[in-house]
Short mmCIF file of C-alpha atoms in Angstrom, two decimals:
data_model
loop_
_atom_site.label_atom_id
_atom_site.label_comp_id
_atom_site.label_asym_id
_atom_site.label_seq_id
_atom_site.Cartn_x
_atom_site.Cartn_y
_atom_site.Cartn_z
CA MET A 1 0.00 0.00 0.00
CA GLN A 2 1.41 3.40 -0.96
CA ARG A 3 0.53 6.43 1.10
CA LEU A 4 -0.62 9.73 -0.37
CA GLY A 5 -0.23 13.10 1.31
CA ILE A 6 -2.67 15.71 0.04
CA LEU A 7 -1.96 19.45 0.24
CA LEU A 8 -4.82 21.86 -0.38
CA SER A 9 -5.94 25.42 0.27
CA GLY A 10 -9.62 25.32 -0.75
CA ARG A 11 -12.52 22.99 -1.24
CA GLY A 12 -10.23 20.24 -2.51
CA SER A 13 -12.40 18.90 -5.30
CA ASN A 14 -9.40 17.11 -6.74
CA PHE A 15 -8.69 15.58 -3.32
CA ILE A 16 -12.29 14.35 -3.15
CA ALA A 17 -11.95 12.86 -6.64
CA ILE A 18 -8.81 10.99 -5.49
CA ALA A 19 -10.63 9.69 -2.41
CA LYS A 20 -13.48 8.54 -4.64
CA ALA A 21 -11.07 6.80 -7.03
CA ILE A 22 -9.59 4.92 -4.07
CA ASN A 23 -13.04 3.92 -2.81
CA GLU A 24 -14.03 2.74 -6.27
CA GLY A 25 -10.91 0.63 -6.66
CA ARG A 26 -9.37 2.77 -9.41
CA LEU A 27 -6.30 3.36 -7.24
CA PRO A 28 -5.92 -0.13 -5.80
CA ASN A 29 -2.54 0.27 -4.13
CA ALA A 30 -3.04 3.73 -2.62
CA GLU A 31 -4.44 5.15 0.58
CA ILE A 32 -4.64 8.73 1.80
CA ALA A 33 -2.32 9.09 4.77
CA VAL A 34 -2.97 12.74 5.60
CA VAL A 35 -4.64 15.89 4.27
CA ILE A 36 -2.89 19.16 5.07
CA SER A 37 -4.09 22.71 4.48
CA ASN A 38 -2.18 25.96 4.86
CA LEU A 39 -5.52 27.72 5.42
CA PRO A 40 -7.36 26.60 8.56
CA GLU A 41 -10.75 27.42 7.05
CA ALA A 42 -10.28 25.38 3.85
CA PRO A 43 -13.47 23.36 3.27
CA GLY A 44 -11.28 20.50 2.05
CA LEU A 45 -10.14 19.89 5.66
CA GLU A 46 -13.72 19.45 6.79
CA ALA A 47 -14.33 17.11 3.85
CA ALA A 48 -11.29 15.06 4.92
CA ARG A 49 -12.59 14.78 8.49
CA ASN A 50 -15.98 13.70 7.16
CA LEU A 51 -14.20 10.93 5.26
CA GLY A 52 -12.45 9.87 8.45
CA LEU A 53 -9.03 10.93 7.19
CA PRO A 54 -6.30 12.63 9.25
CA ALA A 55 -6.66 16.36 8.54
CA LEU A 56 -4.05 18.88 9.61
CA SER A 57 -4.11 22.64 9.55
CA LEU A 58 -0.61 24.10 9.29
CA PRO A 59 -1.21 27.81 8.77
CA SER A 60 1.24 29.57 6.48
CA ALA A 61 0.15 33.08 7.44
CA GLY A 62 3.02 35.05 8.93
CA ARG A 63 5.50 32.21 8.58
CA LYS A 64 8.58 32.02 6.40
CA ARG A 65 8.25 29.66 3.47
CA ALA A 66 11.19 27.50 4.52
CA GLU A 67 9.86 27.12 8.08
CA HIS A 68 6.33 26.37 6.95
CA ASP A 69 7.57 23.86 4.40
CA ALA A 70 9.71 22.21 7.10
CA ASP A 71 6.58 21.74 9.23
CA ILE A 72 4.76 20.20 6.28
CA LEU A 73 7.69 17.91 5.53
CA ALA A 74 7.75 16.78 9.16
CA ALA A 75 4.02 16.00 9.02
CA LEU A 76 4.39 14.12 5.73
CA ARG A 77 7.22 12.04 7.20
CA GLN A 78 5.31 11.40 10.39
CA HIS A 79 2.47 10.01 8.27
CA GLN A 80 4.94 8.02 6.13
CA VAL A 81 3.83 9.65 2.91
CA ASP A 82 5.21 8.16 -0.32
CA LEU A 83 3.64 10.54 -2.84
CA VAL A 84 2.58 14.17 -2.34
CA CYS A 85 -0.46 15.37 -4.31
CA LEU A 86 -1.11 19.08 -4.56
CA ALA A 87 -4.85 19.64 -4.90
CA GLY A 88 -5.52 23.33 -5.17
CA TYR A 89 -2.57 24.17 -2.92
CA MET A 90 -2.06 27.88 -3.46
CA ARG A 91 1.58 28.11 -2.39
CA ILE A 92 4.88 27.86 -4.20
CA ILE A 93 6.83 25.12 -2.49
CA SER A 94 10.47 25.56 -1.55
CA PRO A 95 13.41 23.88 -3.31
CA GLU A 96 14.06 21.94 -0.08
CA PHE A 97 10.55 20.49 -0.23
CA VAL A 98 10.99 19.54 -3.90
CA ALA A 99 14.35 17.92 -3.10
CA ALA A 100 12.82 15.88 -0.26
CA TYR A 101 10.38 14.14 -2.63
CA PRO A 102 12.16 13.89 -5.99
CA ASN A 103 9.59 13.05 -8.70
CA ARG A 104 7.21 12.30 -5.84
CA ILE A 105 5.20 15.53 -5.84
CA LEU A 106 2.34 15.87 -8.33
CA ASN A 107 0.14 18.77 -9.31
CA VAL A 108 -2.80 19.20 -11.64
CA HIS A 109 -3.12 22.47 -13.57
CA PRO A 110 -6.28 23.51 -15.44
CA ALA A 111 -4.58 24.24 -18.77
CA LEU A 112 -2.47 22.55 -21.42
CA LEU A 113 0.91 23.61 -20.09
CA PRO A 114 3.10 25.39 -21.04
CA ALA A 115 0.10 27.47 -22.13
CA PHE A 116 -1.59 29.52 -19.41
CA PRO A 117 0.48 28.89 -16.30
CA GLY A 118 -0.36 30.61 -13.03
CA LEU A 119 -3.65 31.80 -11.67
CA ASP A 120 -7.00 31.73 -13.46
CA ALA A 121 -5.73 29.52 -16.24
CA GLN A 122 -9.25 28.80 -17.49
CA ALA A 123 -10.04 32.52 -17.81
CA GLN A 124 -6.70 33.07 -19.52
CA ALA A 125 -7.55 30.40 -22.11
CA PHE A 126 -11.06 31.75 -22.56
CA GLU A 127 -9.90 35.32 -23.09
CA TYR A 128 -7.11 34.24 -25.40
CA GLY A 129 -9.74 32.65 -27.60
CA ALA A 130 -8.18 29.18 -27.48
CA LYS A 131 -10.32 26.56 -29.23
CA VAL A 132 -8.87 23.69 -27.22
CA ALA A 133 -8.32 23.76 -23.47
CA GLY A 134 -7.58 21.05 -20.95
CA CYS A 135 -5.55 20.03 -17.95
CA THR A 136 -2.06 18.84 -17.17
CA VAL A 137 -0.83 16.52 -14.42
CA HIS A 138 2.86 17.10 -13.86
CA PHE A 139 5.69 16.58 -11.43
CA VAL A 140 6.42 19.61 -9.32
CA ASP A 141 9.83 21.18 -9.68
CA GLU A 142 11.33 24.45 -8.49
CA GLN A 143 9.48 26.50 -11.13
CA MET A 144 5.75 27.16 -11.07
CA ASP A 145 3.64 24.87 -13.30
CA HIS A 146 6.78 23.59 -14.94
CA GLY A 147 7.82 19.99 -14.10
CA ALA A 148 7.70 16.98 -16.42
CA ILE A 149 4.23 16.24 -17.76
CA ILE A 150 2.65 12.91 -16.86
CA LEU A 151 -0.53 13.37 -18.84
CA GLN A 152 -2.74 15.96 -20.47
CA ARG A 153 -6.41 15.83 -21.38
CA THR A 154 -8.18 18.19 -23.74
CA VAL A 155 -11.66 19.70 -23.88
CA PRO A 156 -13.16 21.87 -26.60
CA VAL A 157 -13.87 25.53 -25.95
CA LEU A 158 -17.37 26.18 -27.26
CA ASP A 159 -18.65 29.46 -28.68
CA GLU A 160 -21.42 29.48 -26.09
CA ASP A 161 -19.02 28.94 -23.16
CA THR A 162 -18.52 31.21 -20.21
CA VAL A 163 -15.42 30.99 -18.06
CA GLU A 164 -17.58 29.03 -15.61
CA SER A 165 -18.85 26.44 -18.09
CA LEU A 166 -15.35 25.99 -19.51
CA SER A 167 -13.88 25.63 -16.00
CA ALA A 168 -16.46 22.97 -15.14
CA ARG A 169 -15.65 21.00 -18.30
CA ILE A 170 -11.93 21.16 -17.51
CA LEU A 171 -12.50 20.20 -13.85
CA GLU A 172 -14.26 16.98 -14.89
CA GLN A 173 -11.14 16.02 -16.83
CA GLU A 174 -8.86 17.04 -13.94
CA HIS A 175 -10.70 14.59 -11.70
CA LEU A 176 -10.19 11.75 -14.18
CA ALA A 177 -6.67 12.69 -15.16
CA TYR A 178 -5.28 13.10 -11.66
CA SER A 179 -6.21 9.60 -10.46
CA GLU A 180 -5.01 8.07 -13.70
CA ALA A 181 -1.67 9.87 -13.37
CA ILE A 182 -1.27 8.93 -9.69
CA ALA A 183 -1.95 5.29 -10.52
CA HIS A 184 0.66 5.37 -13.25
CA VAL A 185 3.32 7.08 -11.16
CA LEU A 186 2.70 4.63 -8.31
CA SER A 187 3.11 1.73 -10.74
CA GLY A 188 6.69 2.88 -11.29
CA ASP A 189 6.40 1.89 -14.95
CA PHE A 190 7.96 5.03 -16.35
CA HIS A 191 11.25 6.70 -16.93
CA LEU A 192 12.18 10.29 -17.62
CA VAL A 193 14.22 11.28 -20.66
CA GLU A 194 15.06 14.87 -19.77
CA ARG A 195 11.55 16.32 -19.44
CA ARG A 196 9.76 13.51 -21.27
CA TYR A 197 7.75 11.08 -19.12
CA LEU A 198 7.80 7.78 -21.01
CA ARG A 199 5.79 4.72 -20.08
CA ARG A 200 7.75 1.50 -19.89
CA THR A 201 6.43 -1.17 -22.20
CA MET B 1 -15.71 33.45 -56.34
CA GLN B 2 -13.20 34.63 -53.73
CA ARG B 3 -9.56 34.90 -54.60
CA LEU B 4 -6.76 33.55 -52.45
CA GLY B 5 -3.20 34.84 -52.44
CA ILE B 6 -0.66 32.33 -51.15
CA LEU B 7 2.67 33.38 -49.64
CA LEU B 8 5.31 30.72 -49.12
CA SER B 9 9.04 30.25 -48.67
CA GLY B 10 9.45 26.49 -49.05
CA ARG B 11 7.80 23.42 -50.48
CA GLY B 12 4.34 24.80 -49.70
CA SER B 13 2.70 21.61 -48.51
CA ASN B 14 -0.10 23.65 -46.99
CA PHE B 15 -0.53 25.48 -50.29
CA ILE B 16 -0.81 22.15 -52.11
CA ALA B 17 -3.39 20.99 -49.55
CA ILE B 18 -5.43 24.14 -50.23
CA ALA B 19 -5.21 23.57 -54.00
CA LYS B 20 -6.36 19.99 -53.43
CA ALA B 21 -9.28 21.14 -51.28
CA ILE B 22 -10.37 23.48 -54.07
CA ASN B 23 -10.08 20.72 -56.69
CA GLU B 24 -12.08 18.36 -54.50
CA GLY B 25 -14.85 20.90 -53.97
CA ARG B 26 -14.15 21.41 -50.26
CA LEU B 27 -13.59 25.13 -50.87
CA PRO B 28 -16.40 25.75 -53.36
CA ASN B 29 -16.22 29.53 -53.51
CA ALA B 30 -12.46 29.93 -53.63
CA GLU B 31 -9.78 30.02 -56.27
CA ILE B 32 -6.05 30.61 -56.02
CA ALA B 33 -5.26 33.93 -57.67
CA VAL B 34 -1.51 33.98 -57.18
CA VAL B 35 1.32 32.19 -55.36
CA ILE B 36 4.20 34.38 -54.22
CA SER B 37 7.53 33.36 -52.73
CA ASN B 38 10.20 35.53 -51.18
CA LEU B 39 12.74 32.84 -52.07
CA PRO B 40 13.16 32.31 -55.82
CA GLU B 41 14.19 28.68 -55.32
CA ALA B 42 11.16 27.68 -53.20
CA PRO B 43 9.83 24.35 -54.53
CA GLY B 44 6.31 25.65 -53.86
CA LEU B 45 6.68 28.04 -56.82
CA GLU B 46 7.45 25.16 -59.15
CA ALA B 47 4.47 23.26 -57.72
CA ALA B 48 2.26 26.29 -58.44
CA ARG B 49 3.47 26.47 -62.03
CA ASN B 50 2.80 22.76 -62.45
CA LEU B 51 -0.76 23.39 -61.30
CA GLY B 52 -1.10 26.15 -63.88
CA LEU B 53 -1.29 28.89 -61.25
CA PRO B 54 0.34 32.34 -61.48
CA ALA B 55 3.61 32.05 -59.53
CA LEU B 56 5.69 35.07 -58.61
CA SER B 57 9.13 35.30 -57.11
CA LEU B 58 9.60 38.54 -55.19
CA PRO B 59 12.99 38.10 -53.49
CA SER B 60 13.29 39.60 -50.03
CA ALA B 61 17.07 39.28 -49.86
CA GLY B 62 18.73 42.67 -49.45
CA ARG B 63 15.44 44.55 -49.44
CA LYS B 64 13.88 46.52 -46.62
CA ARG B 65 10.82 44.88 -45.09
CA ALA B 66 8.51 47.80 -45.89
CA GLU B 67 9.63 47.91 -49.53
CA HIS B 68 9.38 44.17 -50.00
CA ASP B 69 5.94 44.12 -48.38
CA ALA B 70 4.83 46.98 -50.64
CA ASP B 71 5.81 44.90 -53.67
CA ILE B 72 3.84 41.96 -52.34
CA LEU B 73 0.83 44.16 -51.63
CA ALA B 74 0.96 45.53 -55.16
CA ALA B 75 1.03 41.98 -56.56
CA LEU B 76 -1.86 40.89 -54.34
CA ARG B 77 -3.91 43.89 -55.49
CA GLN B 78 -3.03 43.30 -59.11
CA HIS B 79 -4.36 39.77 -58.75
CA GLN B 80 -7.43 41.02 -56.87
CA VAL B 81 -6.75 38.89 -53.81
CA ASP B 82 -9.48 38.77 -51.16
CA LEU B 83 -7.77 36.55 -48.58
CA VAL B 84 -4.05 36.09 -47.97
CA CYS B 85 -2.90 32.64 -46.80
CA LEU B 86 0.58 32.25 -45.36
CA ALA B 87 1.81 28.75 -46.09
CA GLY B 88 5.25 28.35 -44.63
CA TYR B 89 6.10 31.99 -45.28
CA MET B 90 9.22 32.55 -43.21
CA ARG B 91 8.97 36.33 -42.87
CA ILE B 92 7.41 38.63 -40.31
CA ILE B 93 5.00 40.85 -42.19
CA SER B 94 4.90 44.60 -41.64
CA PRO B 95 2.13 46.49 -39.81
CA GLU B 96 1.26 48.16 -43.13
CA PHE B 97 0.67 44.76 -44.71
CA VAL B 98 -1.51 43.67 -41.77
CA ALA B 99 -3.49 46.91 -41.98
CA ALA B 100 -4.09 46.45 -45.71
CA TYR B 101 -5.92 43.12 -45.15
CA PRO B 102 -7.64 43.44 -41.76
CA ASN B 103 -8.74 39.95 -40.62
CA ARG B 104 -7.94 38.82 -44.14
CA ILE B 105 -4.53 37.25 -43.54
CA LEU B 106 -4.38 33.68 -42.22
CA ASN B 107 -1.55 31.53 -40.98
CA VAL B 108 -1.27 27.96 -39.75
CA HIS B 109 1.17 27.20 -36.94
CA PRO B 110 2.22 23.66 -35.96
CA ALA B 111 1.42 24.00 -32.24
CA LEU B 112 -1.47 24.75 -29.93
CA LEU B 113 -0.82 28.46 -29.56
CA PRO B 114 -0.01 30.26 -27.33
CA ALA B 115 2.22 27.26 -26.55
CA PHE B 116 5.38 26.93 -28.65
CA PRO B 117 5.34 29.99 -30.91
CA GLY B 118 8.20 30.63 -33.32
CA LEU B 119 10.47 28.26 -35.12
CA ASP B 120 10.58 24.48 -34.71
CA ALA B 121 7.34 24.37 -32.75
CA GLN B 122 7.07 20.59 -33.11
CA ALA B 123 10.54 20.07 -31.66
CA GLN B 124 9.74 22.51 -28.87
CA ALA B 125 6.64 20.50 -27.95
CA PHE B 126 8.52 17.22 -28.20
CA GLU B 127 11.35 18.38 -25.98
CA TYR B 128 8.98 19.95 -23.47
CA GLY B 129 7.38 16.54 -23.07
CA ALA B 130 3.89 17.73 -24.02
CA LYS B 131 1.41 14.85 -24.23
CA VAL B 132 -0.89 16.72 -26.60
CA ALA B 133 0.28 18.70 -29.62
CA GLY B 134 -1.56 20.11 -32.59
CA CYS B 135 -1.95 23.04 -34.90
CA THR B 136 -3.58 26.46 -34.91
CA VAL B 137 -5.07 28.45 -37.77
CA HIS B 138 -5.18 32.11 -36.82
CA PHE B 139 -5.51 35.60 -38.17
CA VAL B 140 -2.19 37.35 -38.57
CA ASP B 141 -1.64 40.48 -36.53
CA GLU B 142 1.42 42.61 -35.80
CA GLN B 143 2.84 40.06 -33.35
CA MET B 144 4.30 36.72 -34.36
CA ASP B 145 1.95 33.72 -34.03
CA HIS B 146 -0.48 35.85 -32.08
CA GLY B 147 -3.72 36.82 -33.84
CA ALA B 148 -7.24 35.56 -33.06
CA ILE B 149 -7.57 31.79 -33.33
CA ILE B 150 -9.97 30.39 -35.91
CA LEU B 151 -9.48 26.75 -35.08
CA GLN B 152 -7.15 24.31 -33.41
CA ARG B 153 -6.75 20.58 -33.87
CA THR B 154 -4.96 18.23 -31.50
CA VAL B 155 -2.85 15.13 -31.93
CA PRO B 156 -1.39 12.87 -29.25
CA VAL B 157 2.34 12.78 -28.60
CA LEU B 158 3.30 9.12 -28.39
CA ASP B 159 6.11 7.67 -26.31
CA GLU B 160 7.61 6.13 -29.45
CA ASP B 161 7.53 9.42 -31.37
CA THR B 162 10.48 11.22 -32.88
CA VAL B 163 10.28 14.90 -33.79
CA GLU B 164 9.77 13.70 -37.36
CA SER B 165 6.86 11.35 -36.66
CA LEU B 166 5.20 13.97 -34.47
CA SER B 167 5.68 16.65 -37.14
CA ALA B 168 4.11 14.39 -39.77
CA ARG B 169 1.09 13.74 -37.54
CA ILE B 170 0.66 17.47 -36.96
CA LEU B 171 1.10 18.29 -40.66
CA GLU B 172 -1.80 16.00 -41.58
CA GLN B 173 -4.00 18.03 -39.26
CA GLU B 174 -2.65 21.33 -40.62
CA HIS B 175 -3.74 20.31 -44.10
CA LEU B 176 -7.27 19.57 -42.90
CA ALA B 177 -7.54 22.50 -40.53
CA TYR B 178 -6.31 25.16 -42.93
CA SER B 179 -8.92 24.48 -45.63
CA GLU B 180 -11.67 24.18 -43.04
CA ALA B 181 -10.67 27.52 -41.52
CA ILE B 182 -10.40 29.24 -44.92
CA ALA B 183 -13.86 27.99 -45.85
CA HIS B 184 -15.27 29.34 -42.62
CA VAL B 185 -13.60 32.74 -42.88
CA LEU B 186 -14.77 33.05 -46.49
CA SER B 187 -18.33 32.25 -45.37
CA GLY B 188 -18.24 35.42 -43.28
CA ASP B 189 -20.29 33.64 -40.61
CA PHE B 190 -18.22 34.79 -37.68
CA HIS B 191 -17.62 37.72 -35.45
CA LEU B 192 -14.75 38.62 -33.16
CA VAL B 193 -15.31 39.40 -29.49
CA GLU B 194 -11.92 40.82 -28.57
CA ARG B 195 -9.67 37.86 -29.44
CA ARG B 196 -12.47 35.27 -29.56
CA TYR B 197 -13.51 34.05 -33.01
CA LEU B 198 -17.18 33.06 -32.67
CA ARG B 199 -19.24 31.34 -35.32
CA ARG B 200 -22.58 32.97 -36.09
CA THR B 201 -25.48 30.64 -35.60
#
């Protein structure tokens, strides 16, 4: 059994999708070891408690990044976490954190990276007039929205879309893509050629 | 009948795909009025002559951009061109040229813009480790690979791909996408909301 550590700052819809995938047997060798939020009021923490999962609030407000990240690392180690999954975690993580879990920190971003990194990716794509949008699951490295890409899924942008309808369509794919990517990373059946994530055959 | 002016610098595979679409009736209201190359030795010029189309060499070497573009504009006007299609035209066009054909200059780019603009887009996508690649047909504005997007088509990037196999897969979609986009622009059934190209219903 491999143990996931979830970091979130909001409602954690991607965390809930991961929990659901585990319950439905789509992530057969994984369990959620701990859910950590940097915001005490994040609804995702409450959702974790409702699912009977260990839920920790480690507030980042007023703390230095390195110190806060050290607290998170200590909590992840205490819970024997194998793979860290960012799920709407609105913090840049420190190089020390990245180095502690090499190719063991995942993130999902609501755009086809390298297009539309950063905040409000869906609105960026909408306003740019992109005809194809999507999501990217990637390893986390020292740069924002930058690490090697594990998988990407596309959705069309429709003429009748609003930012909200487009975001909802992308979010559906995030929920599917994230569990699929976690399962594949946990299988270990991959290797990296520079930035290219290649599945072993 | 609407008249297309093709600008190219190389073999003009997208030009040939447009000519094929016209011959096959997929662009029923269009004809190619003239094919112009800035490189006298471009194989696309020879291909145009073989198809019985007016083919002009207007060398850019040693000429100022504004002067060269003025020559091209004069040729386009002389041939009563309604819509300009860049087909592997390896020159930035001047603001005066853009202003002379507002929303009447198209380009196809072998990437899902705004990702991977500029040269060697397919190799950029390959080396980045993108899992989805594609092409973009867009209006040409004053910035490189930047105008409003008419359509985008995606292709998967496969683990066994080389830059060459990926480029070939993208090129197939370019050939389809470009004629489809030209047909739609010629229909006039669209409007632009800022950068968003919306089809009239």
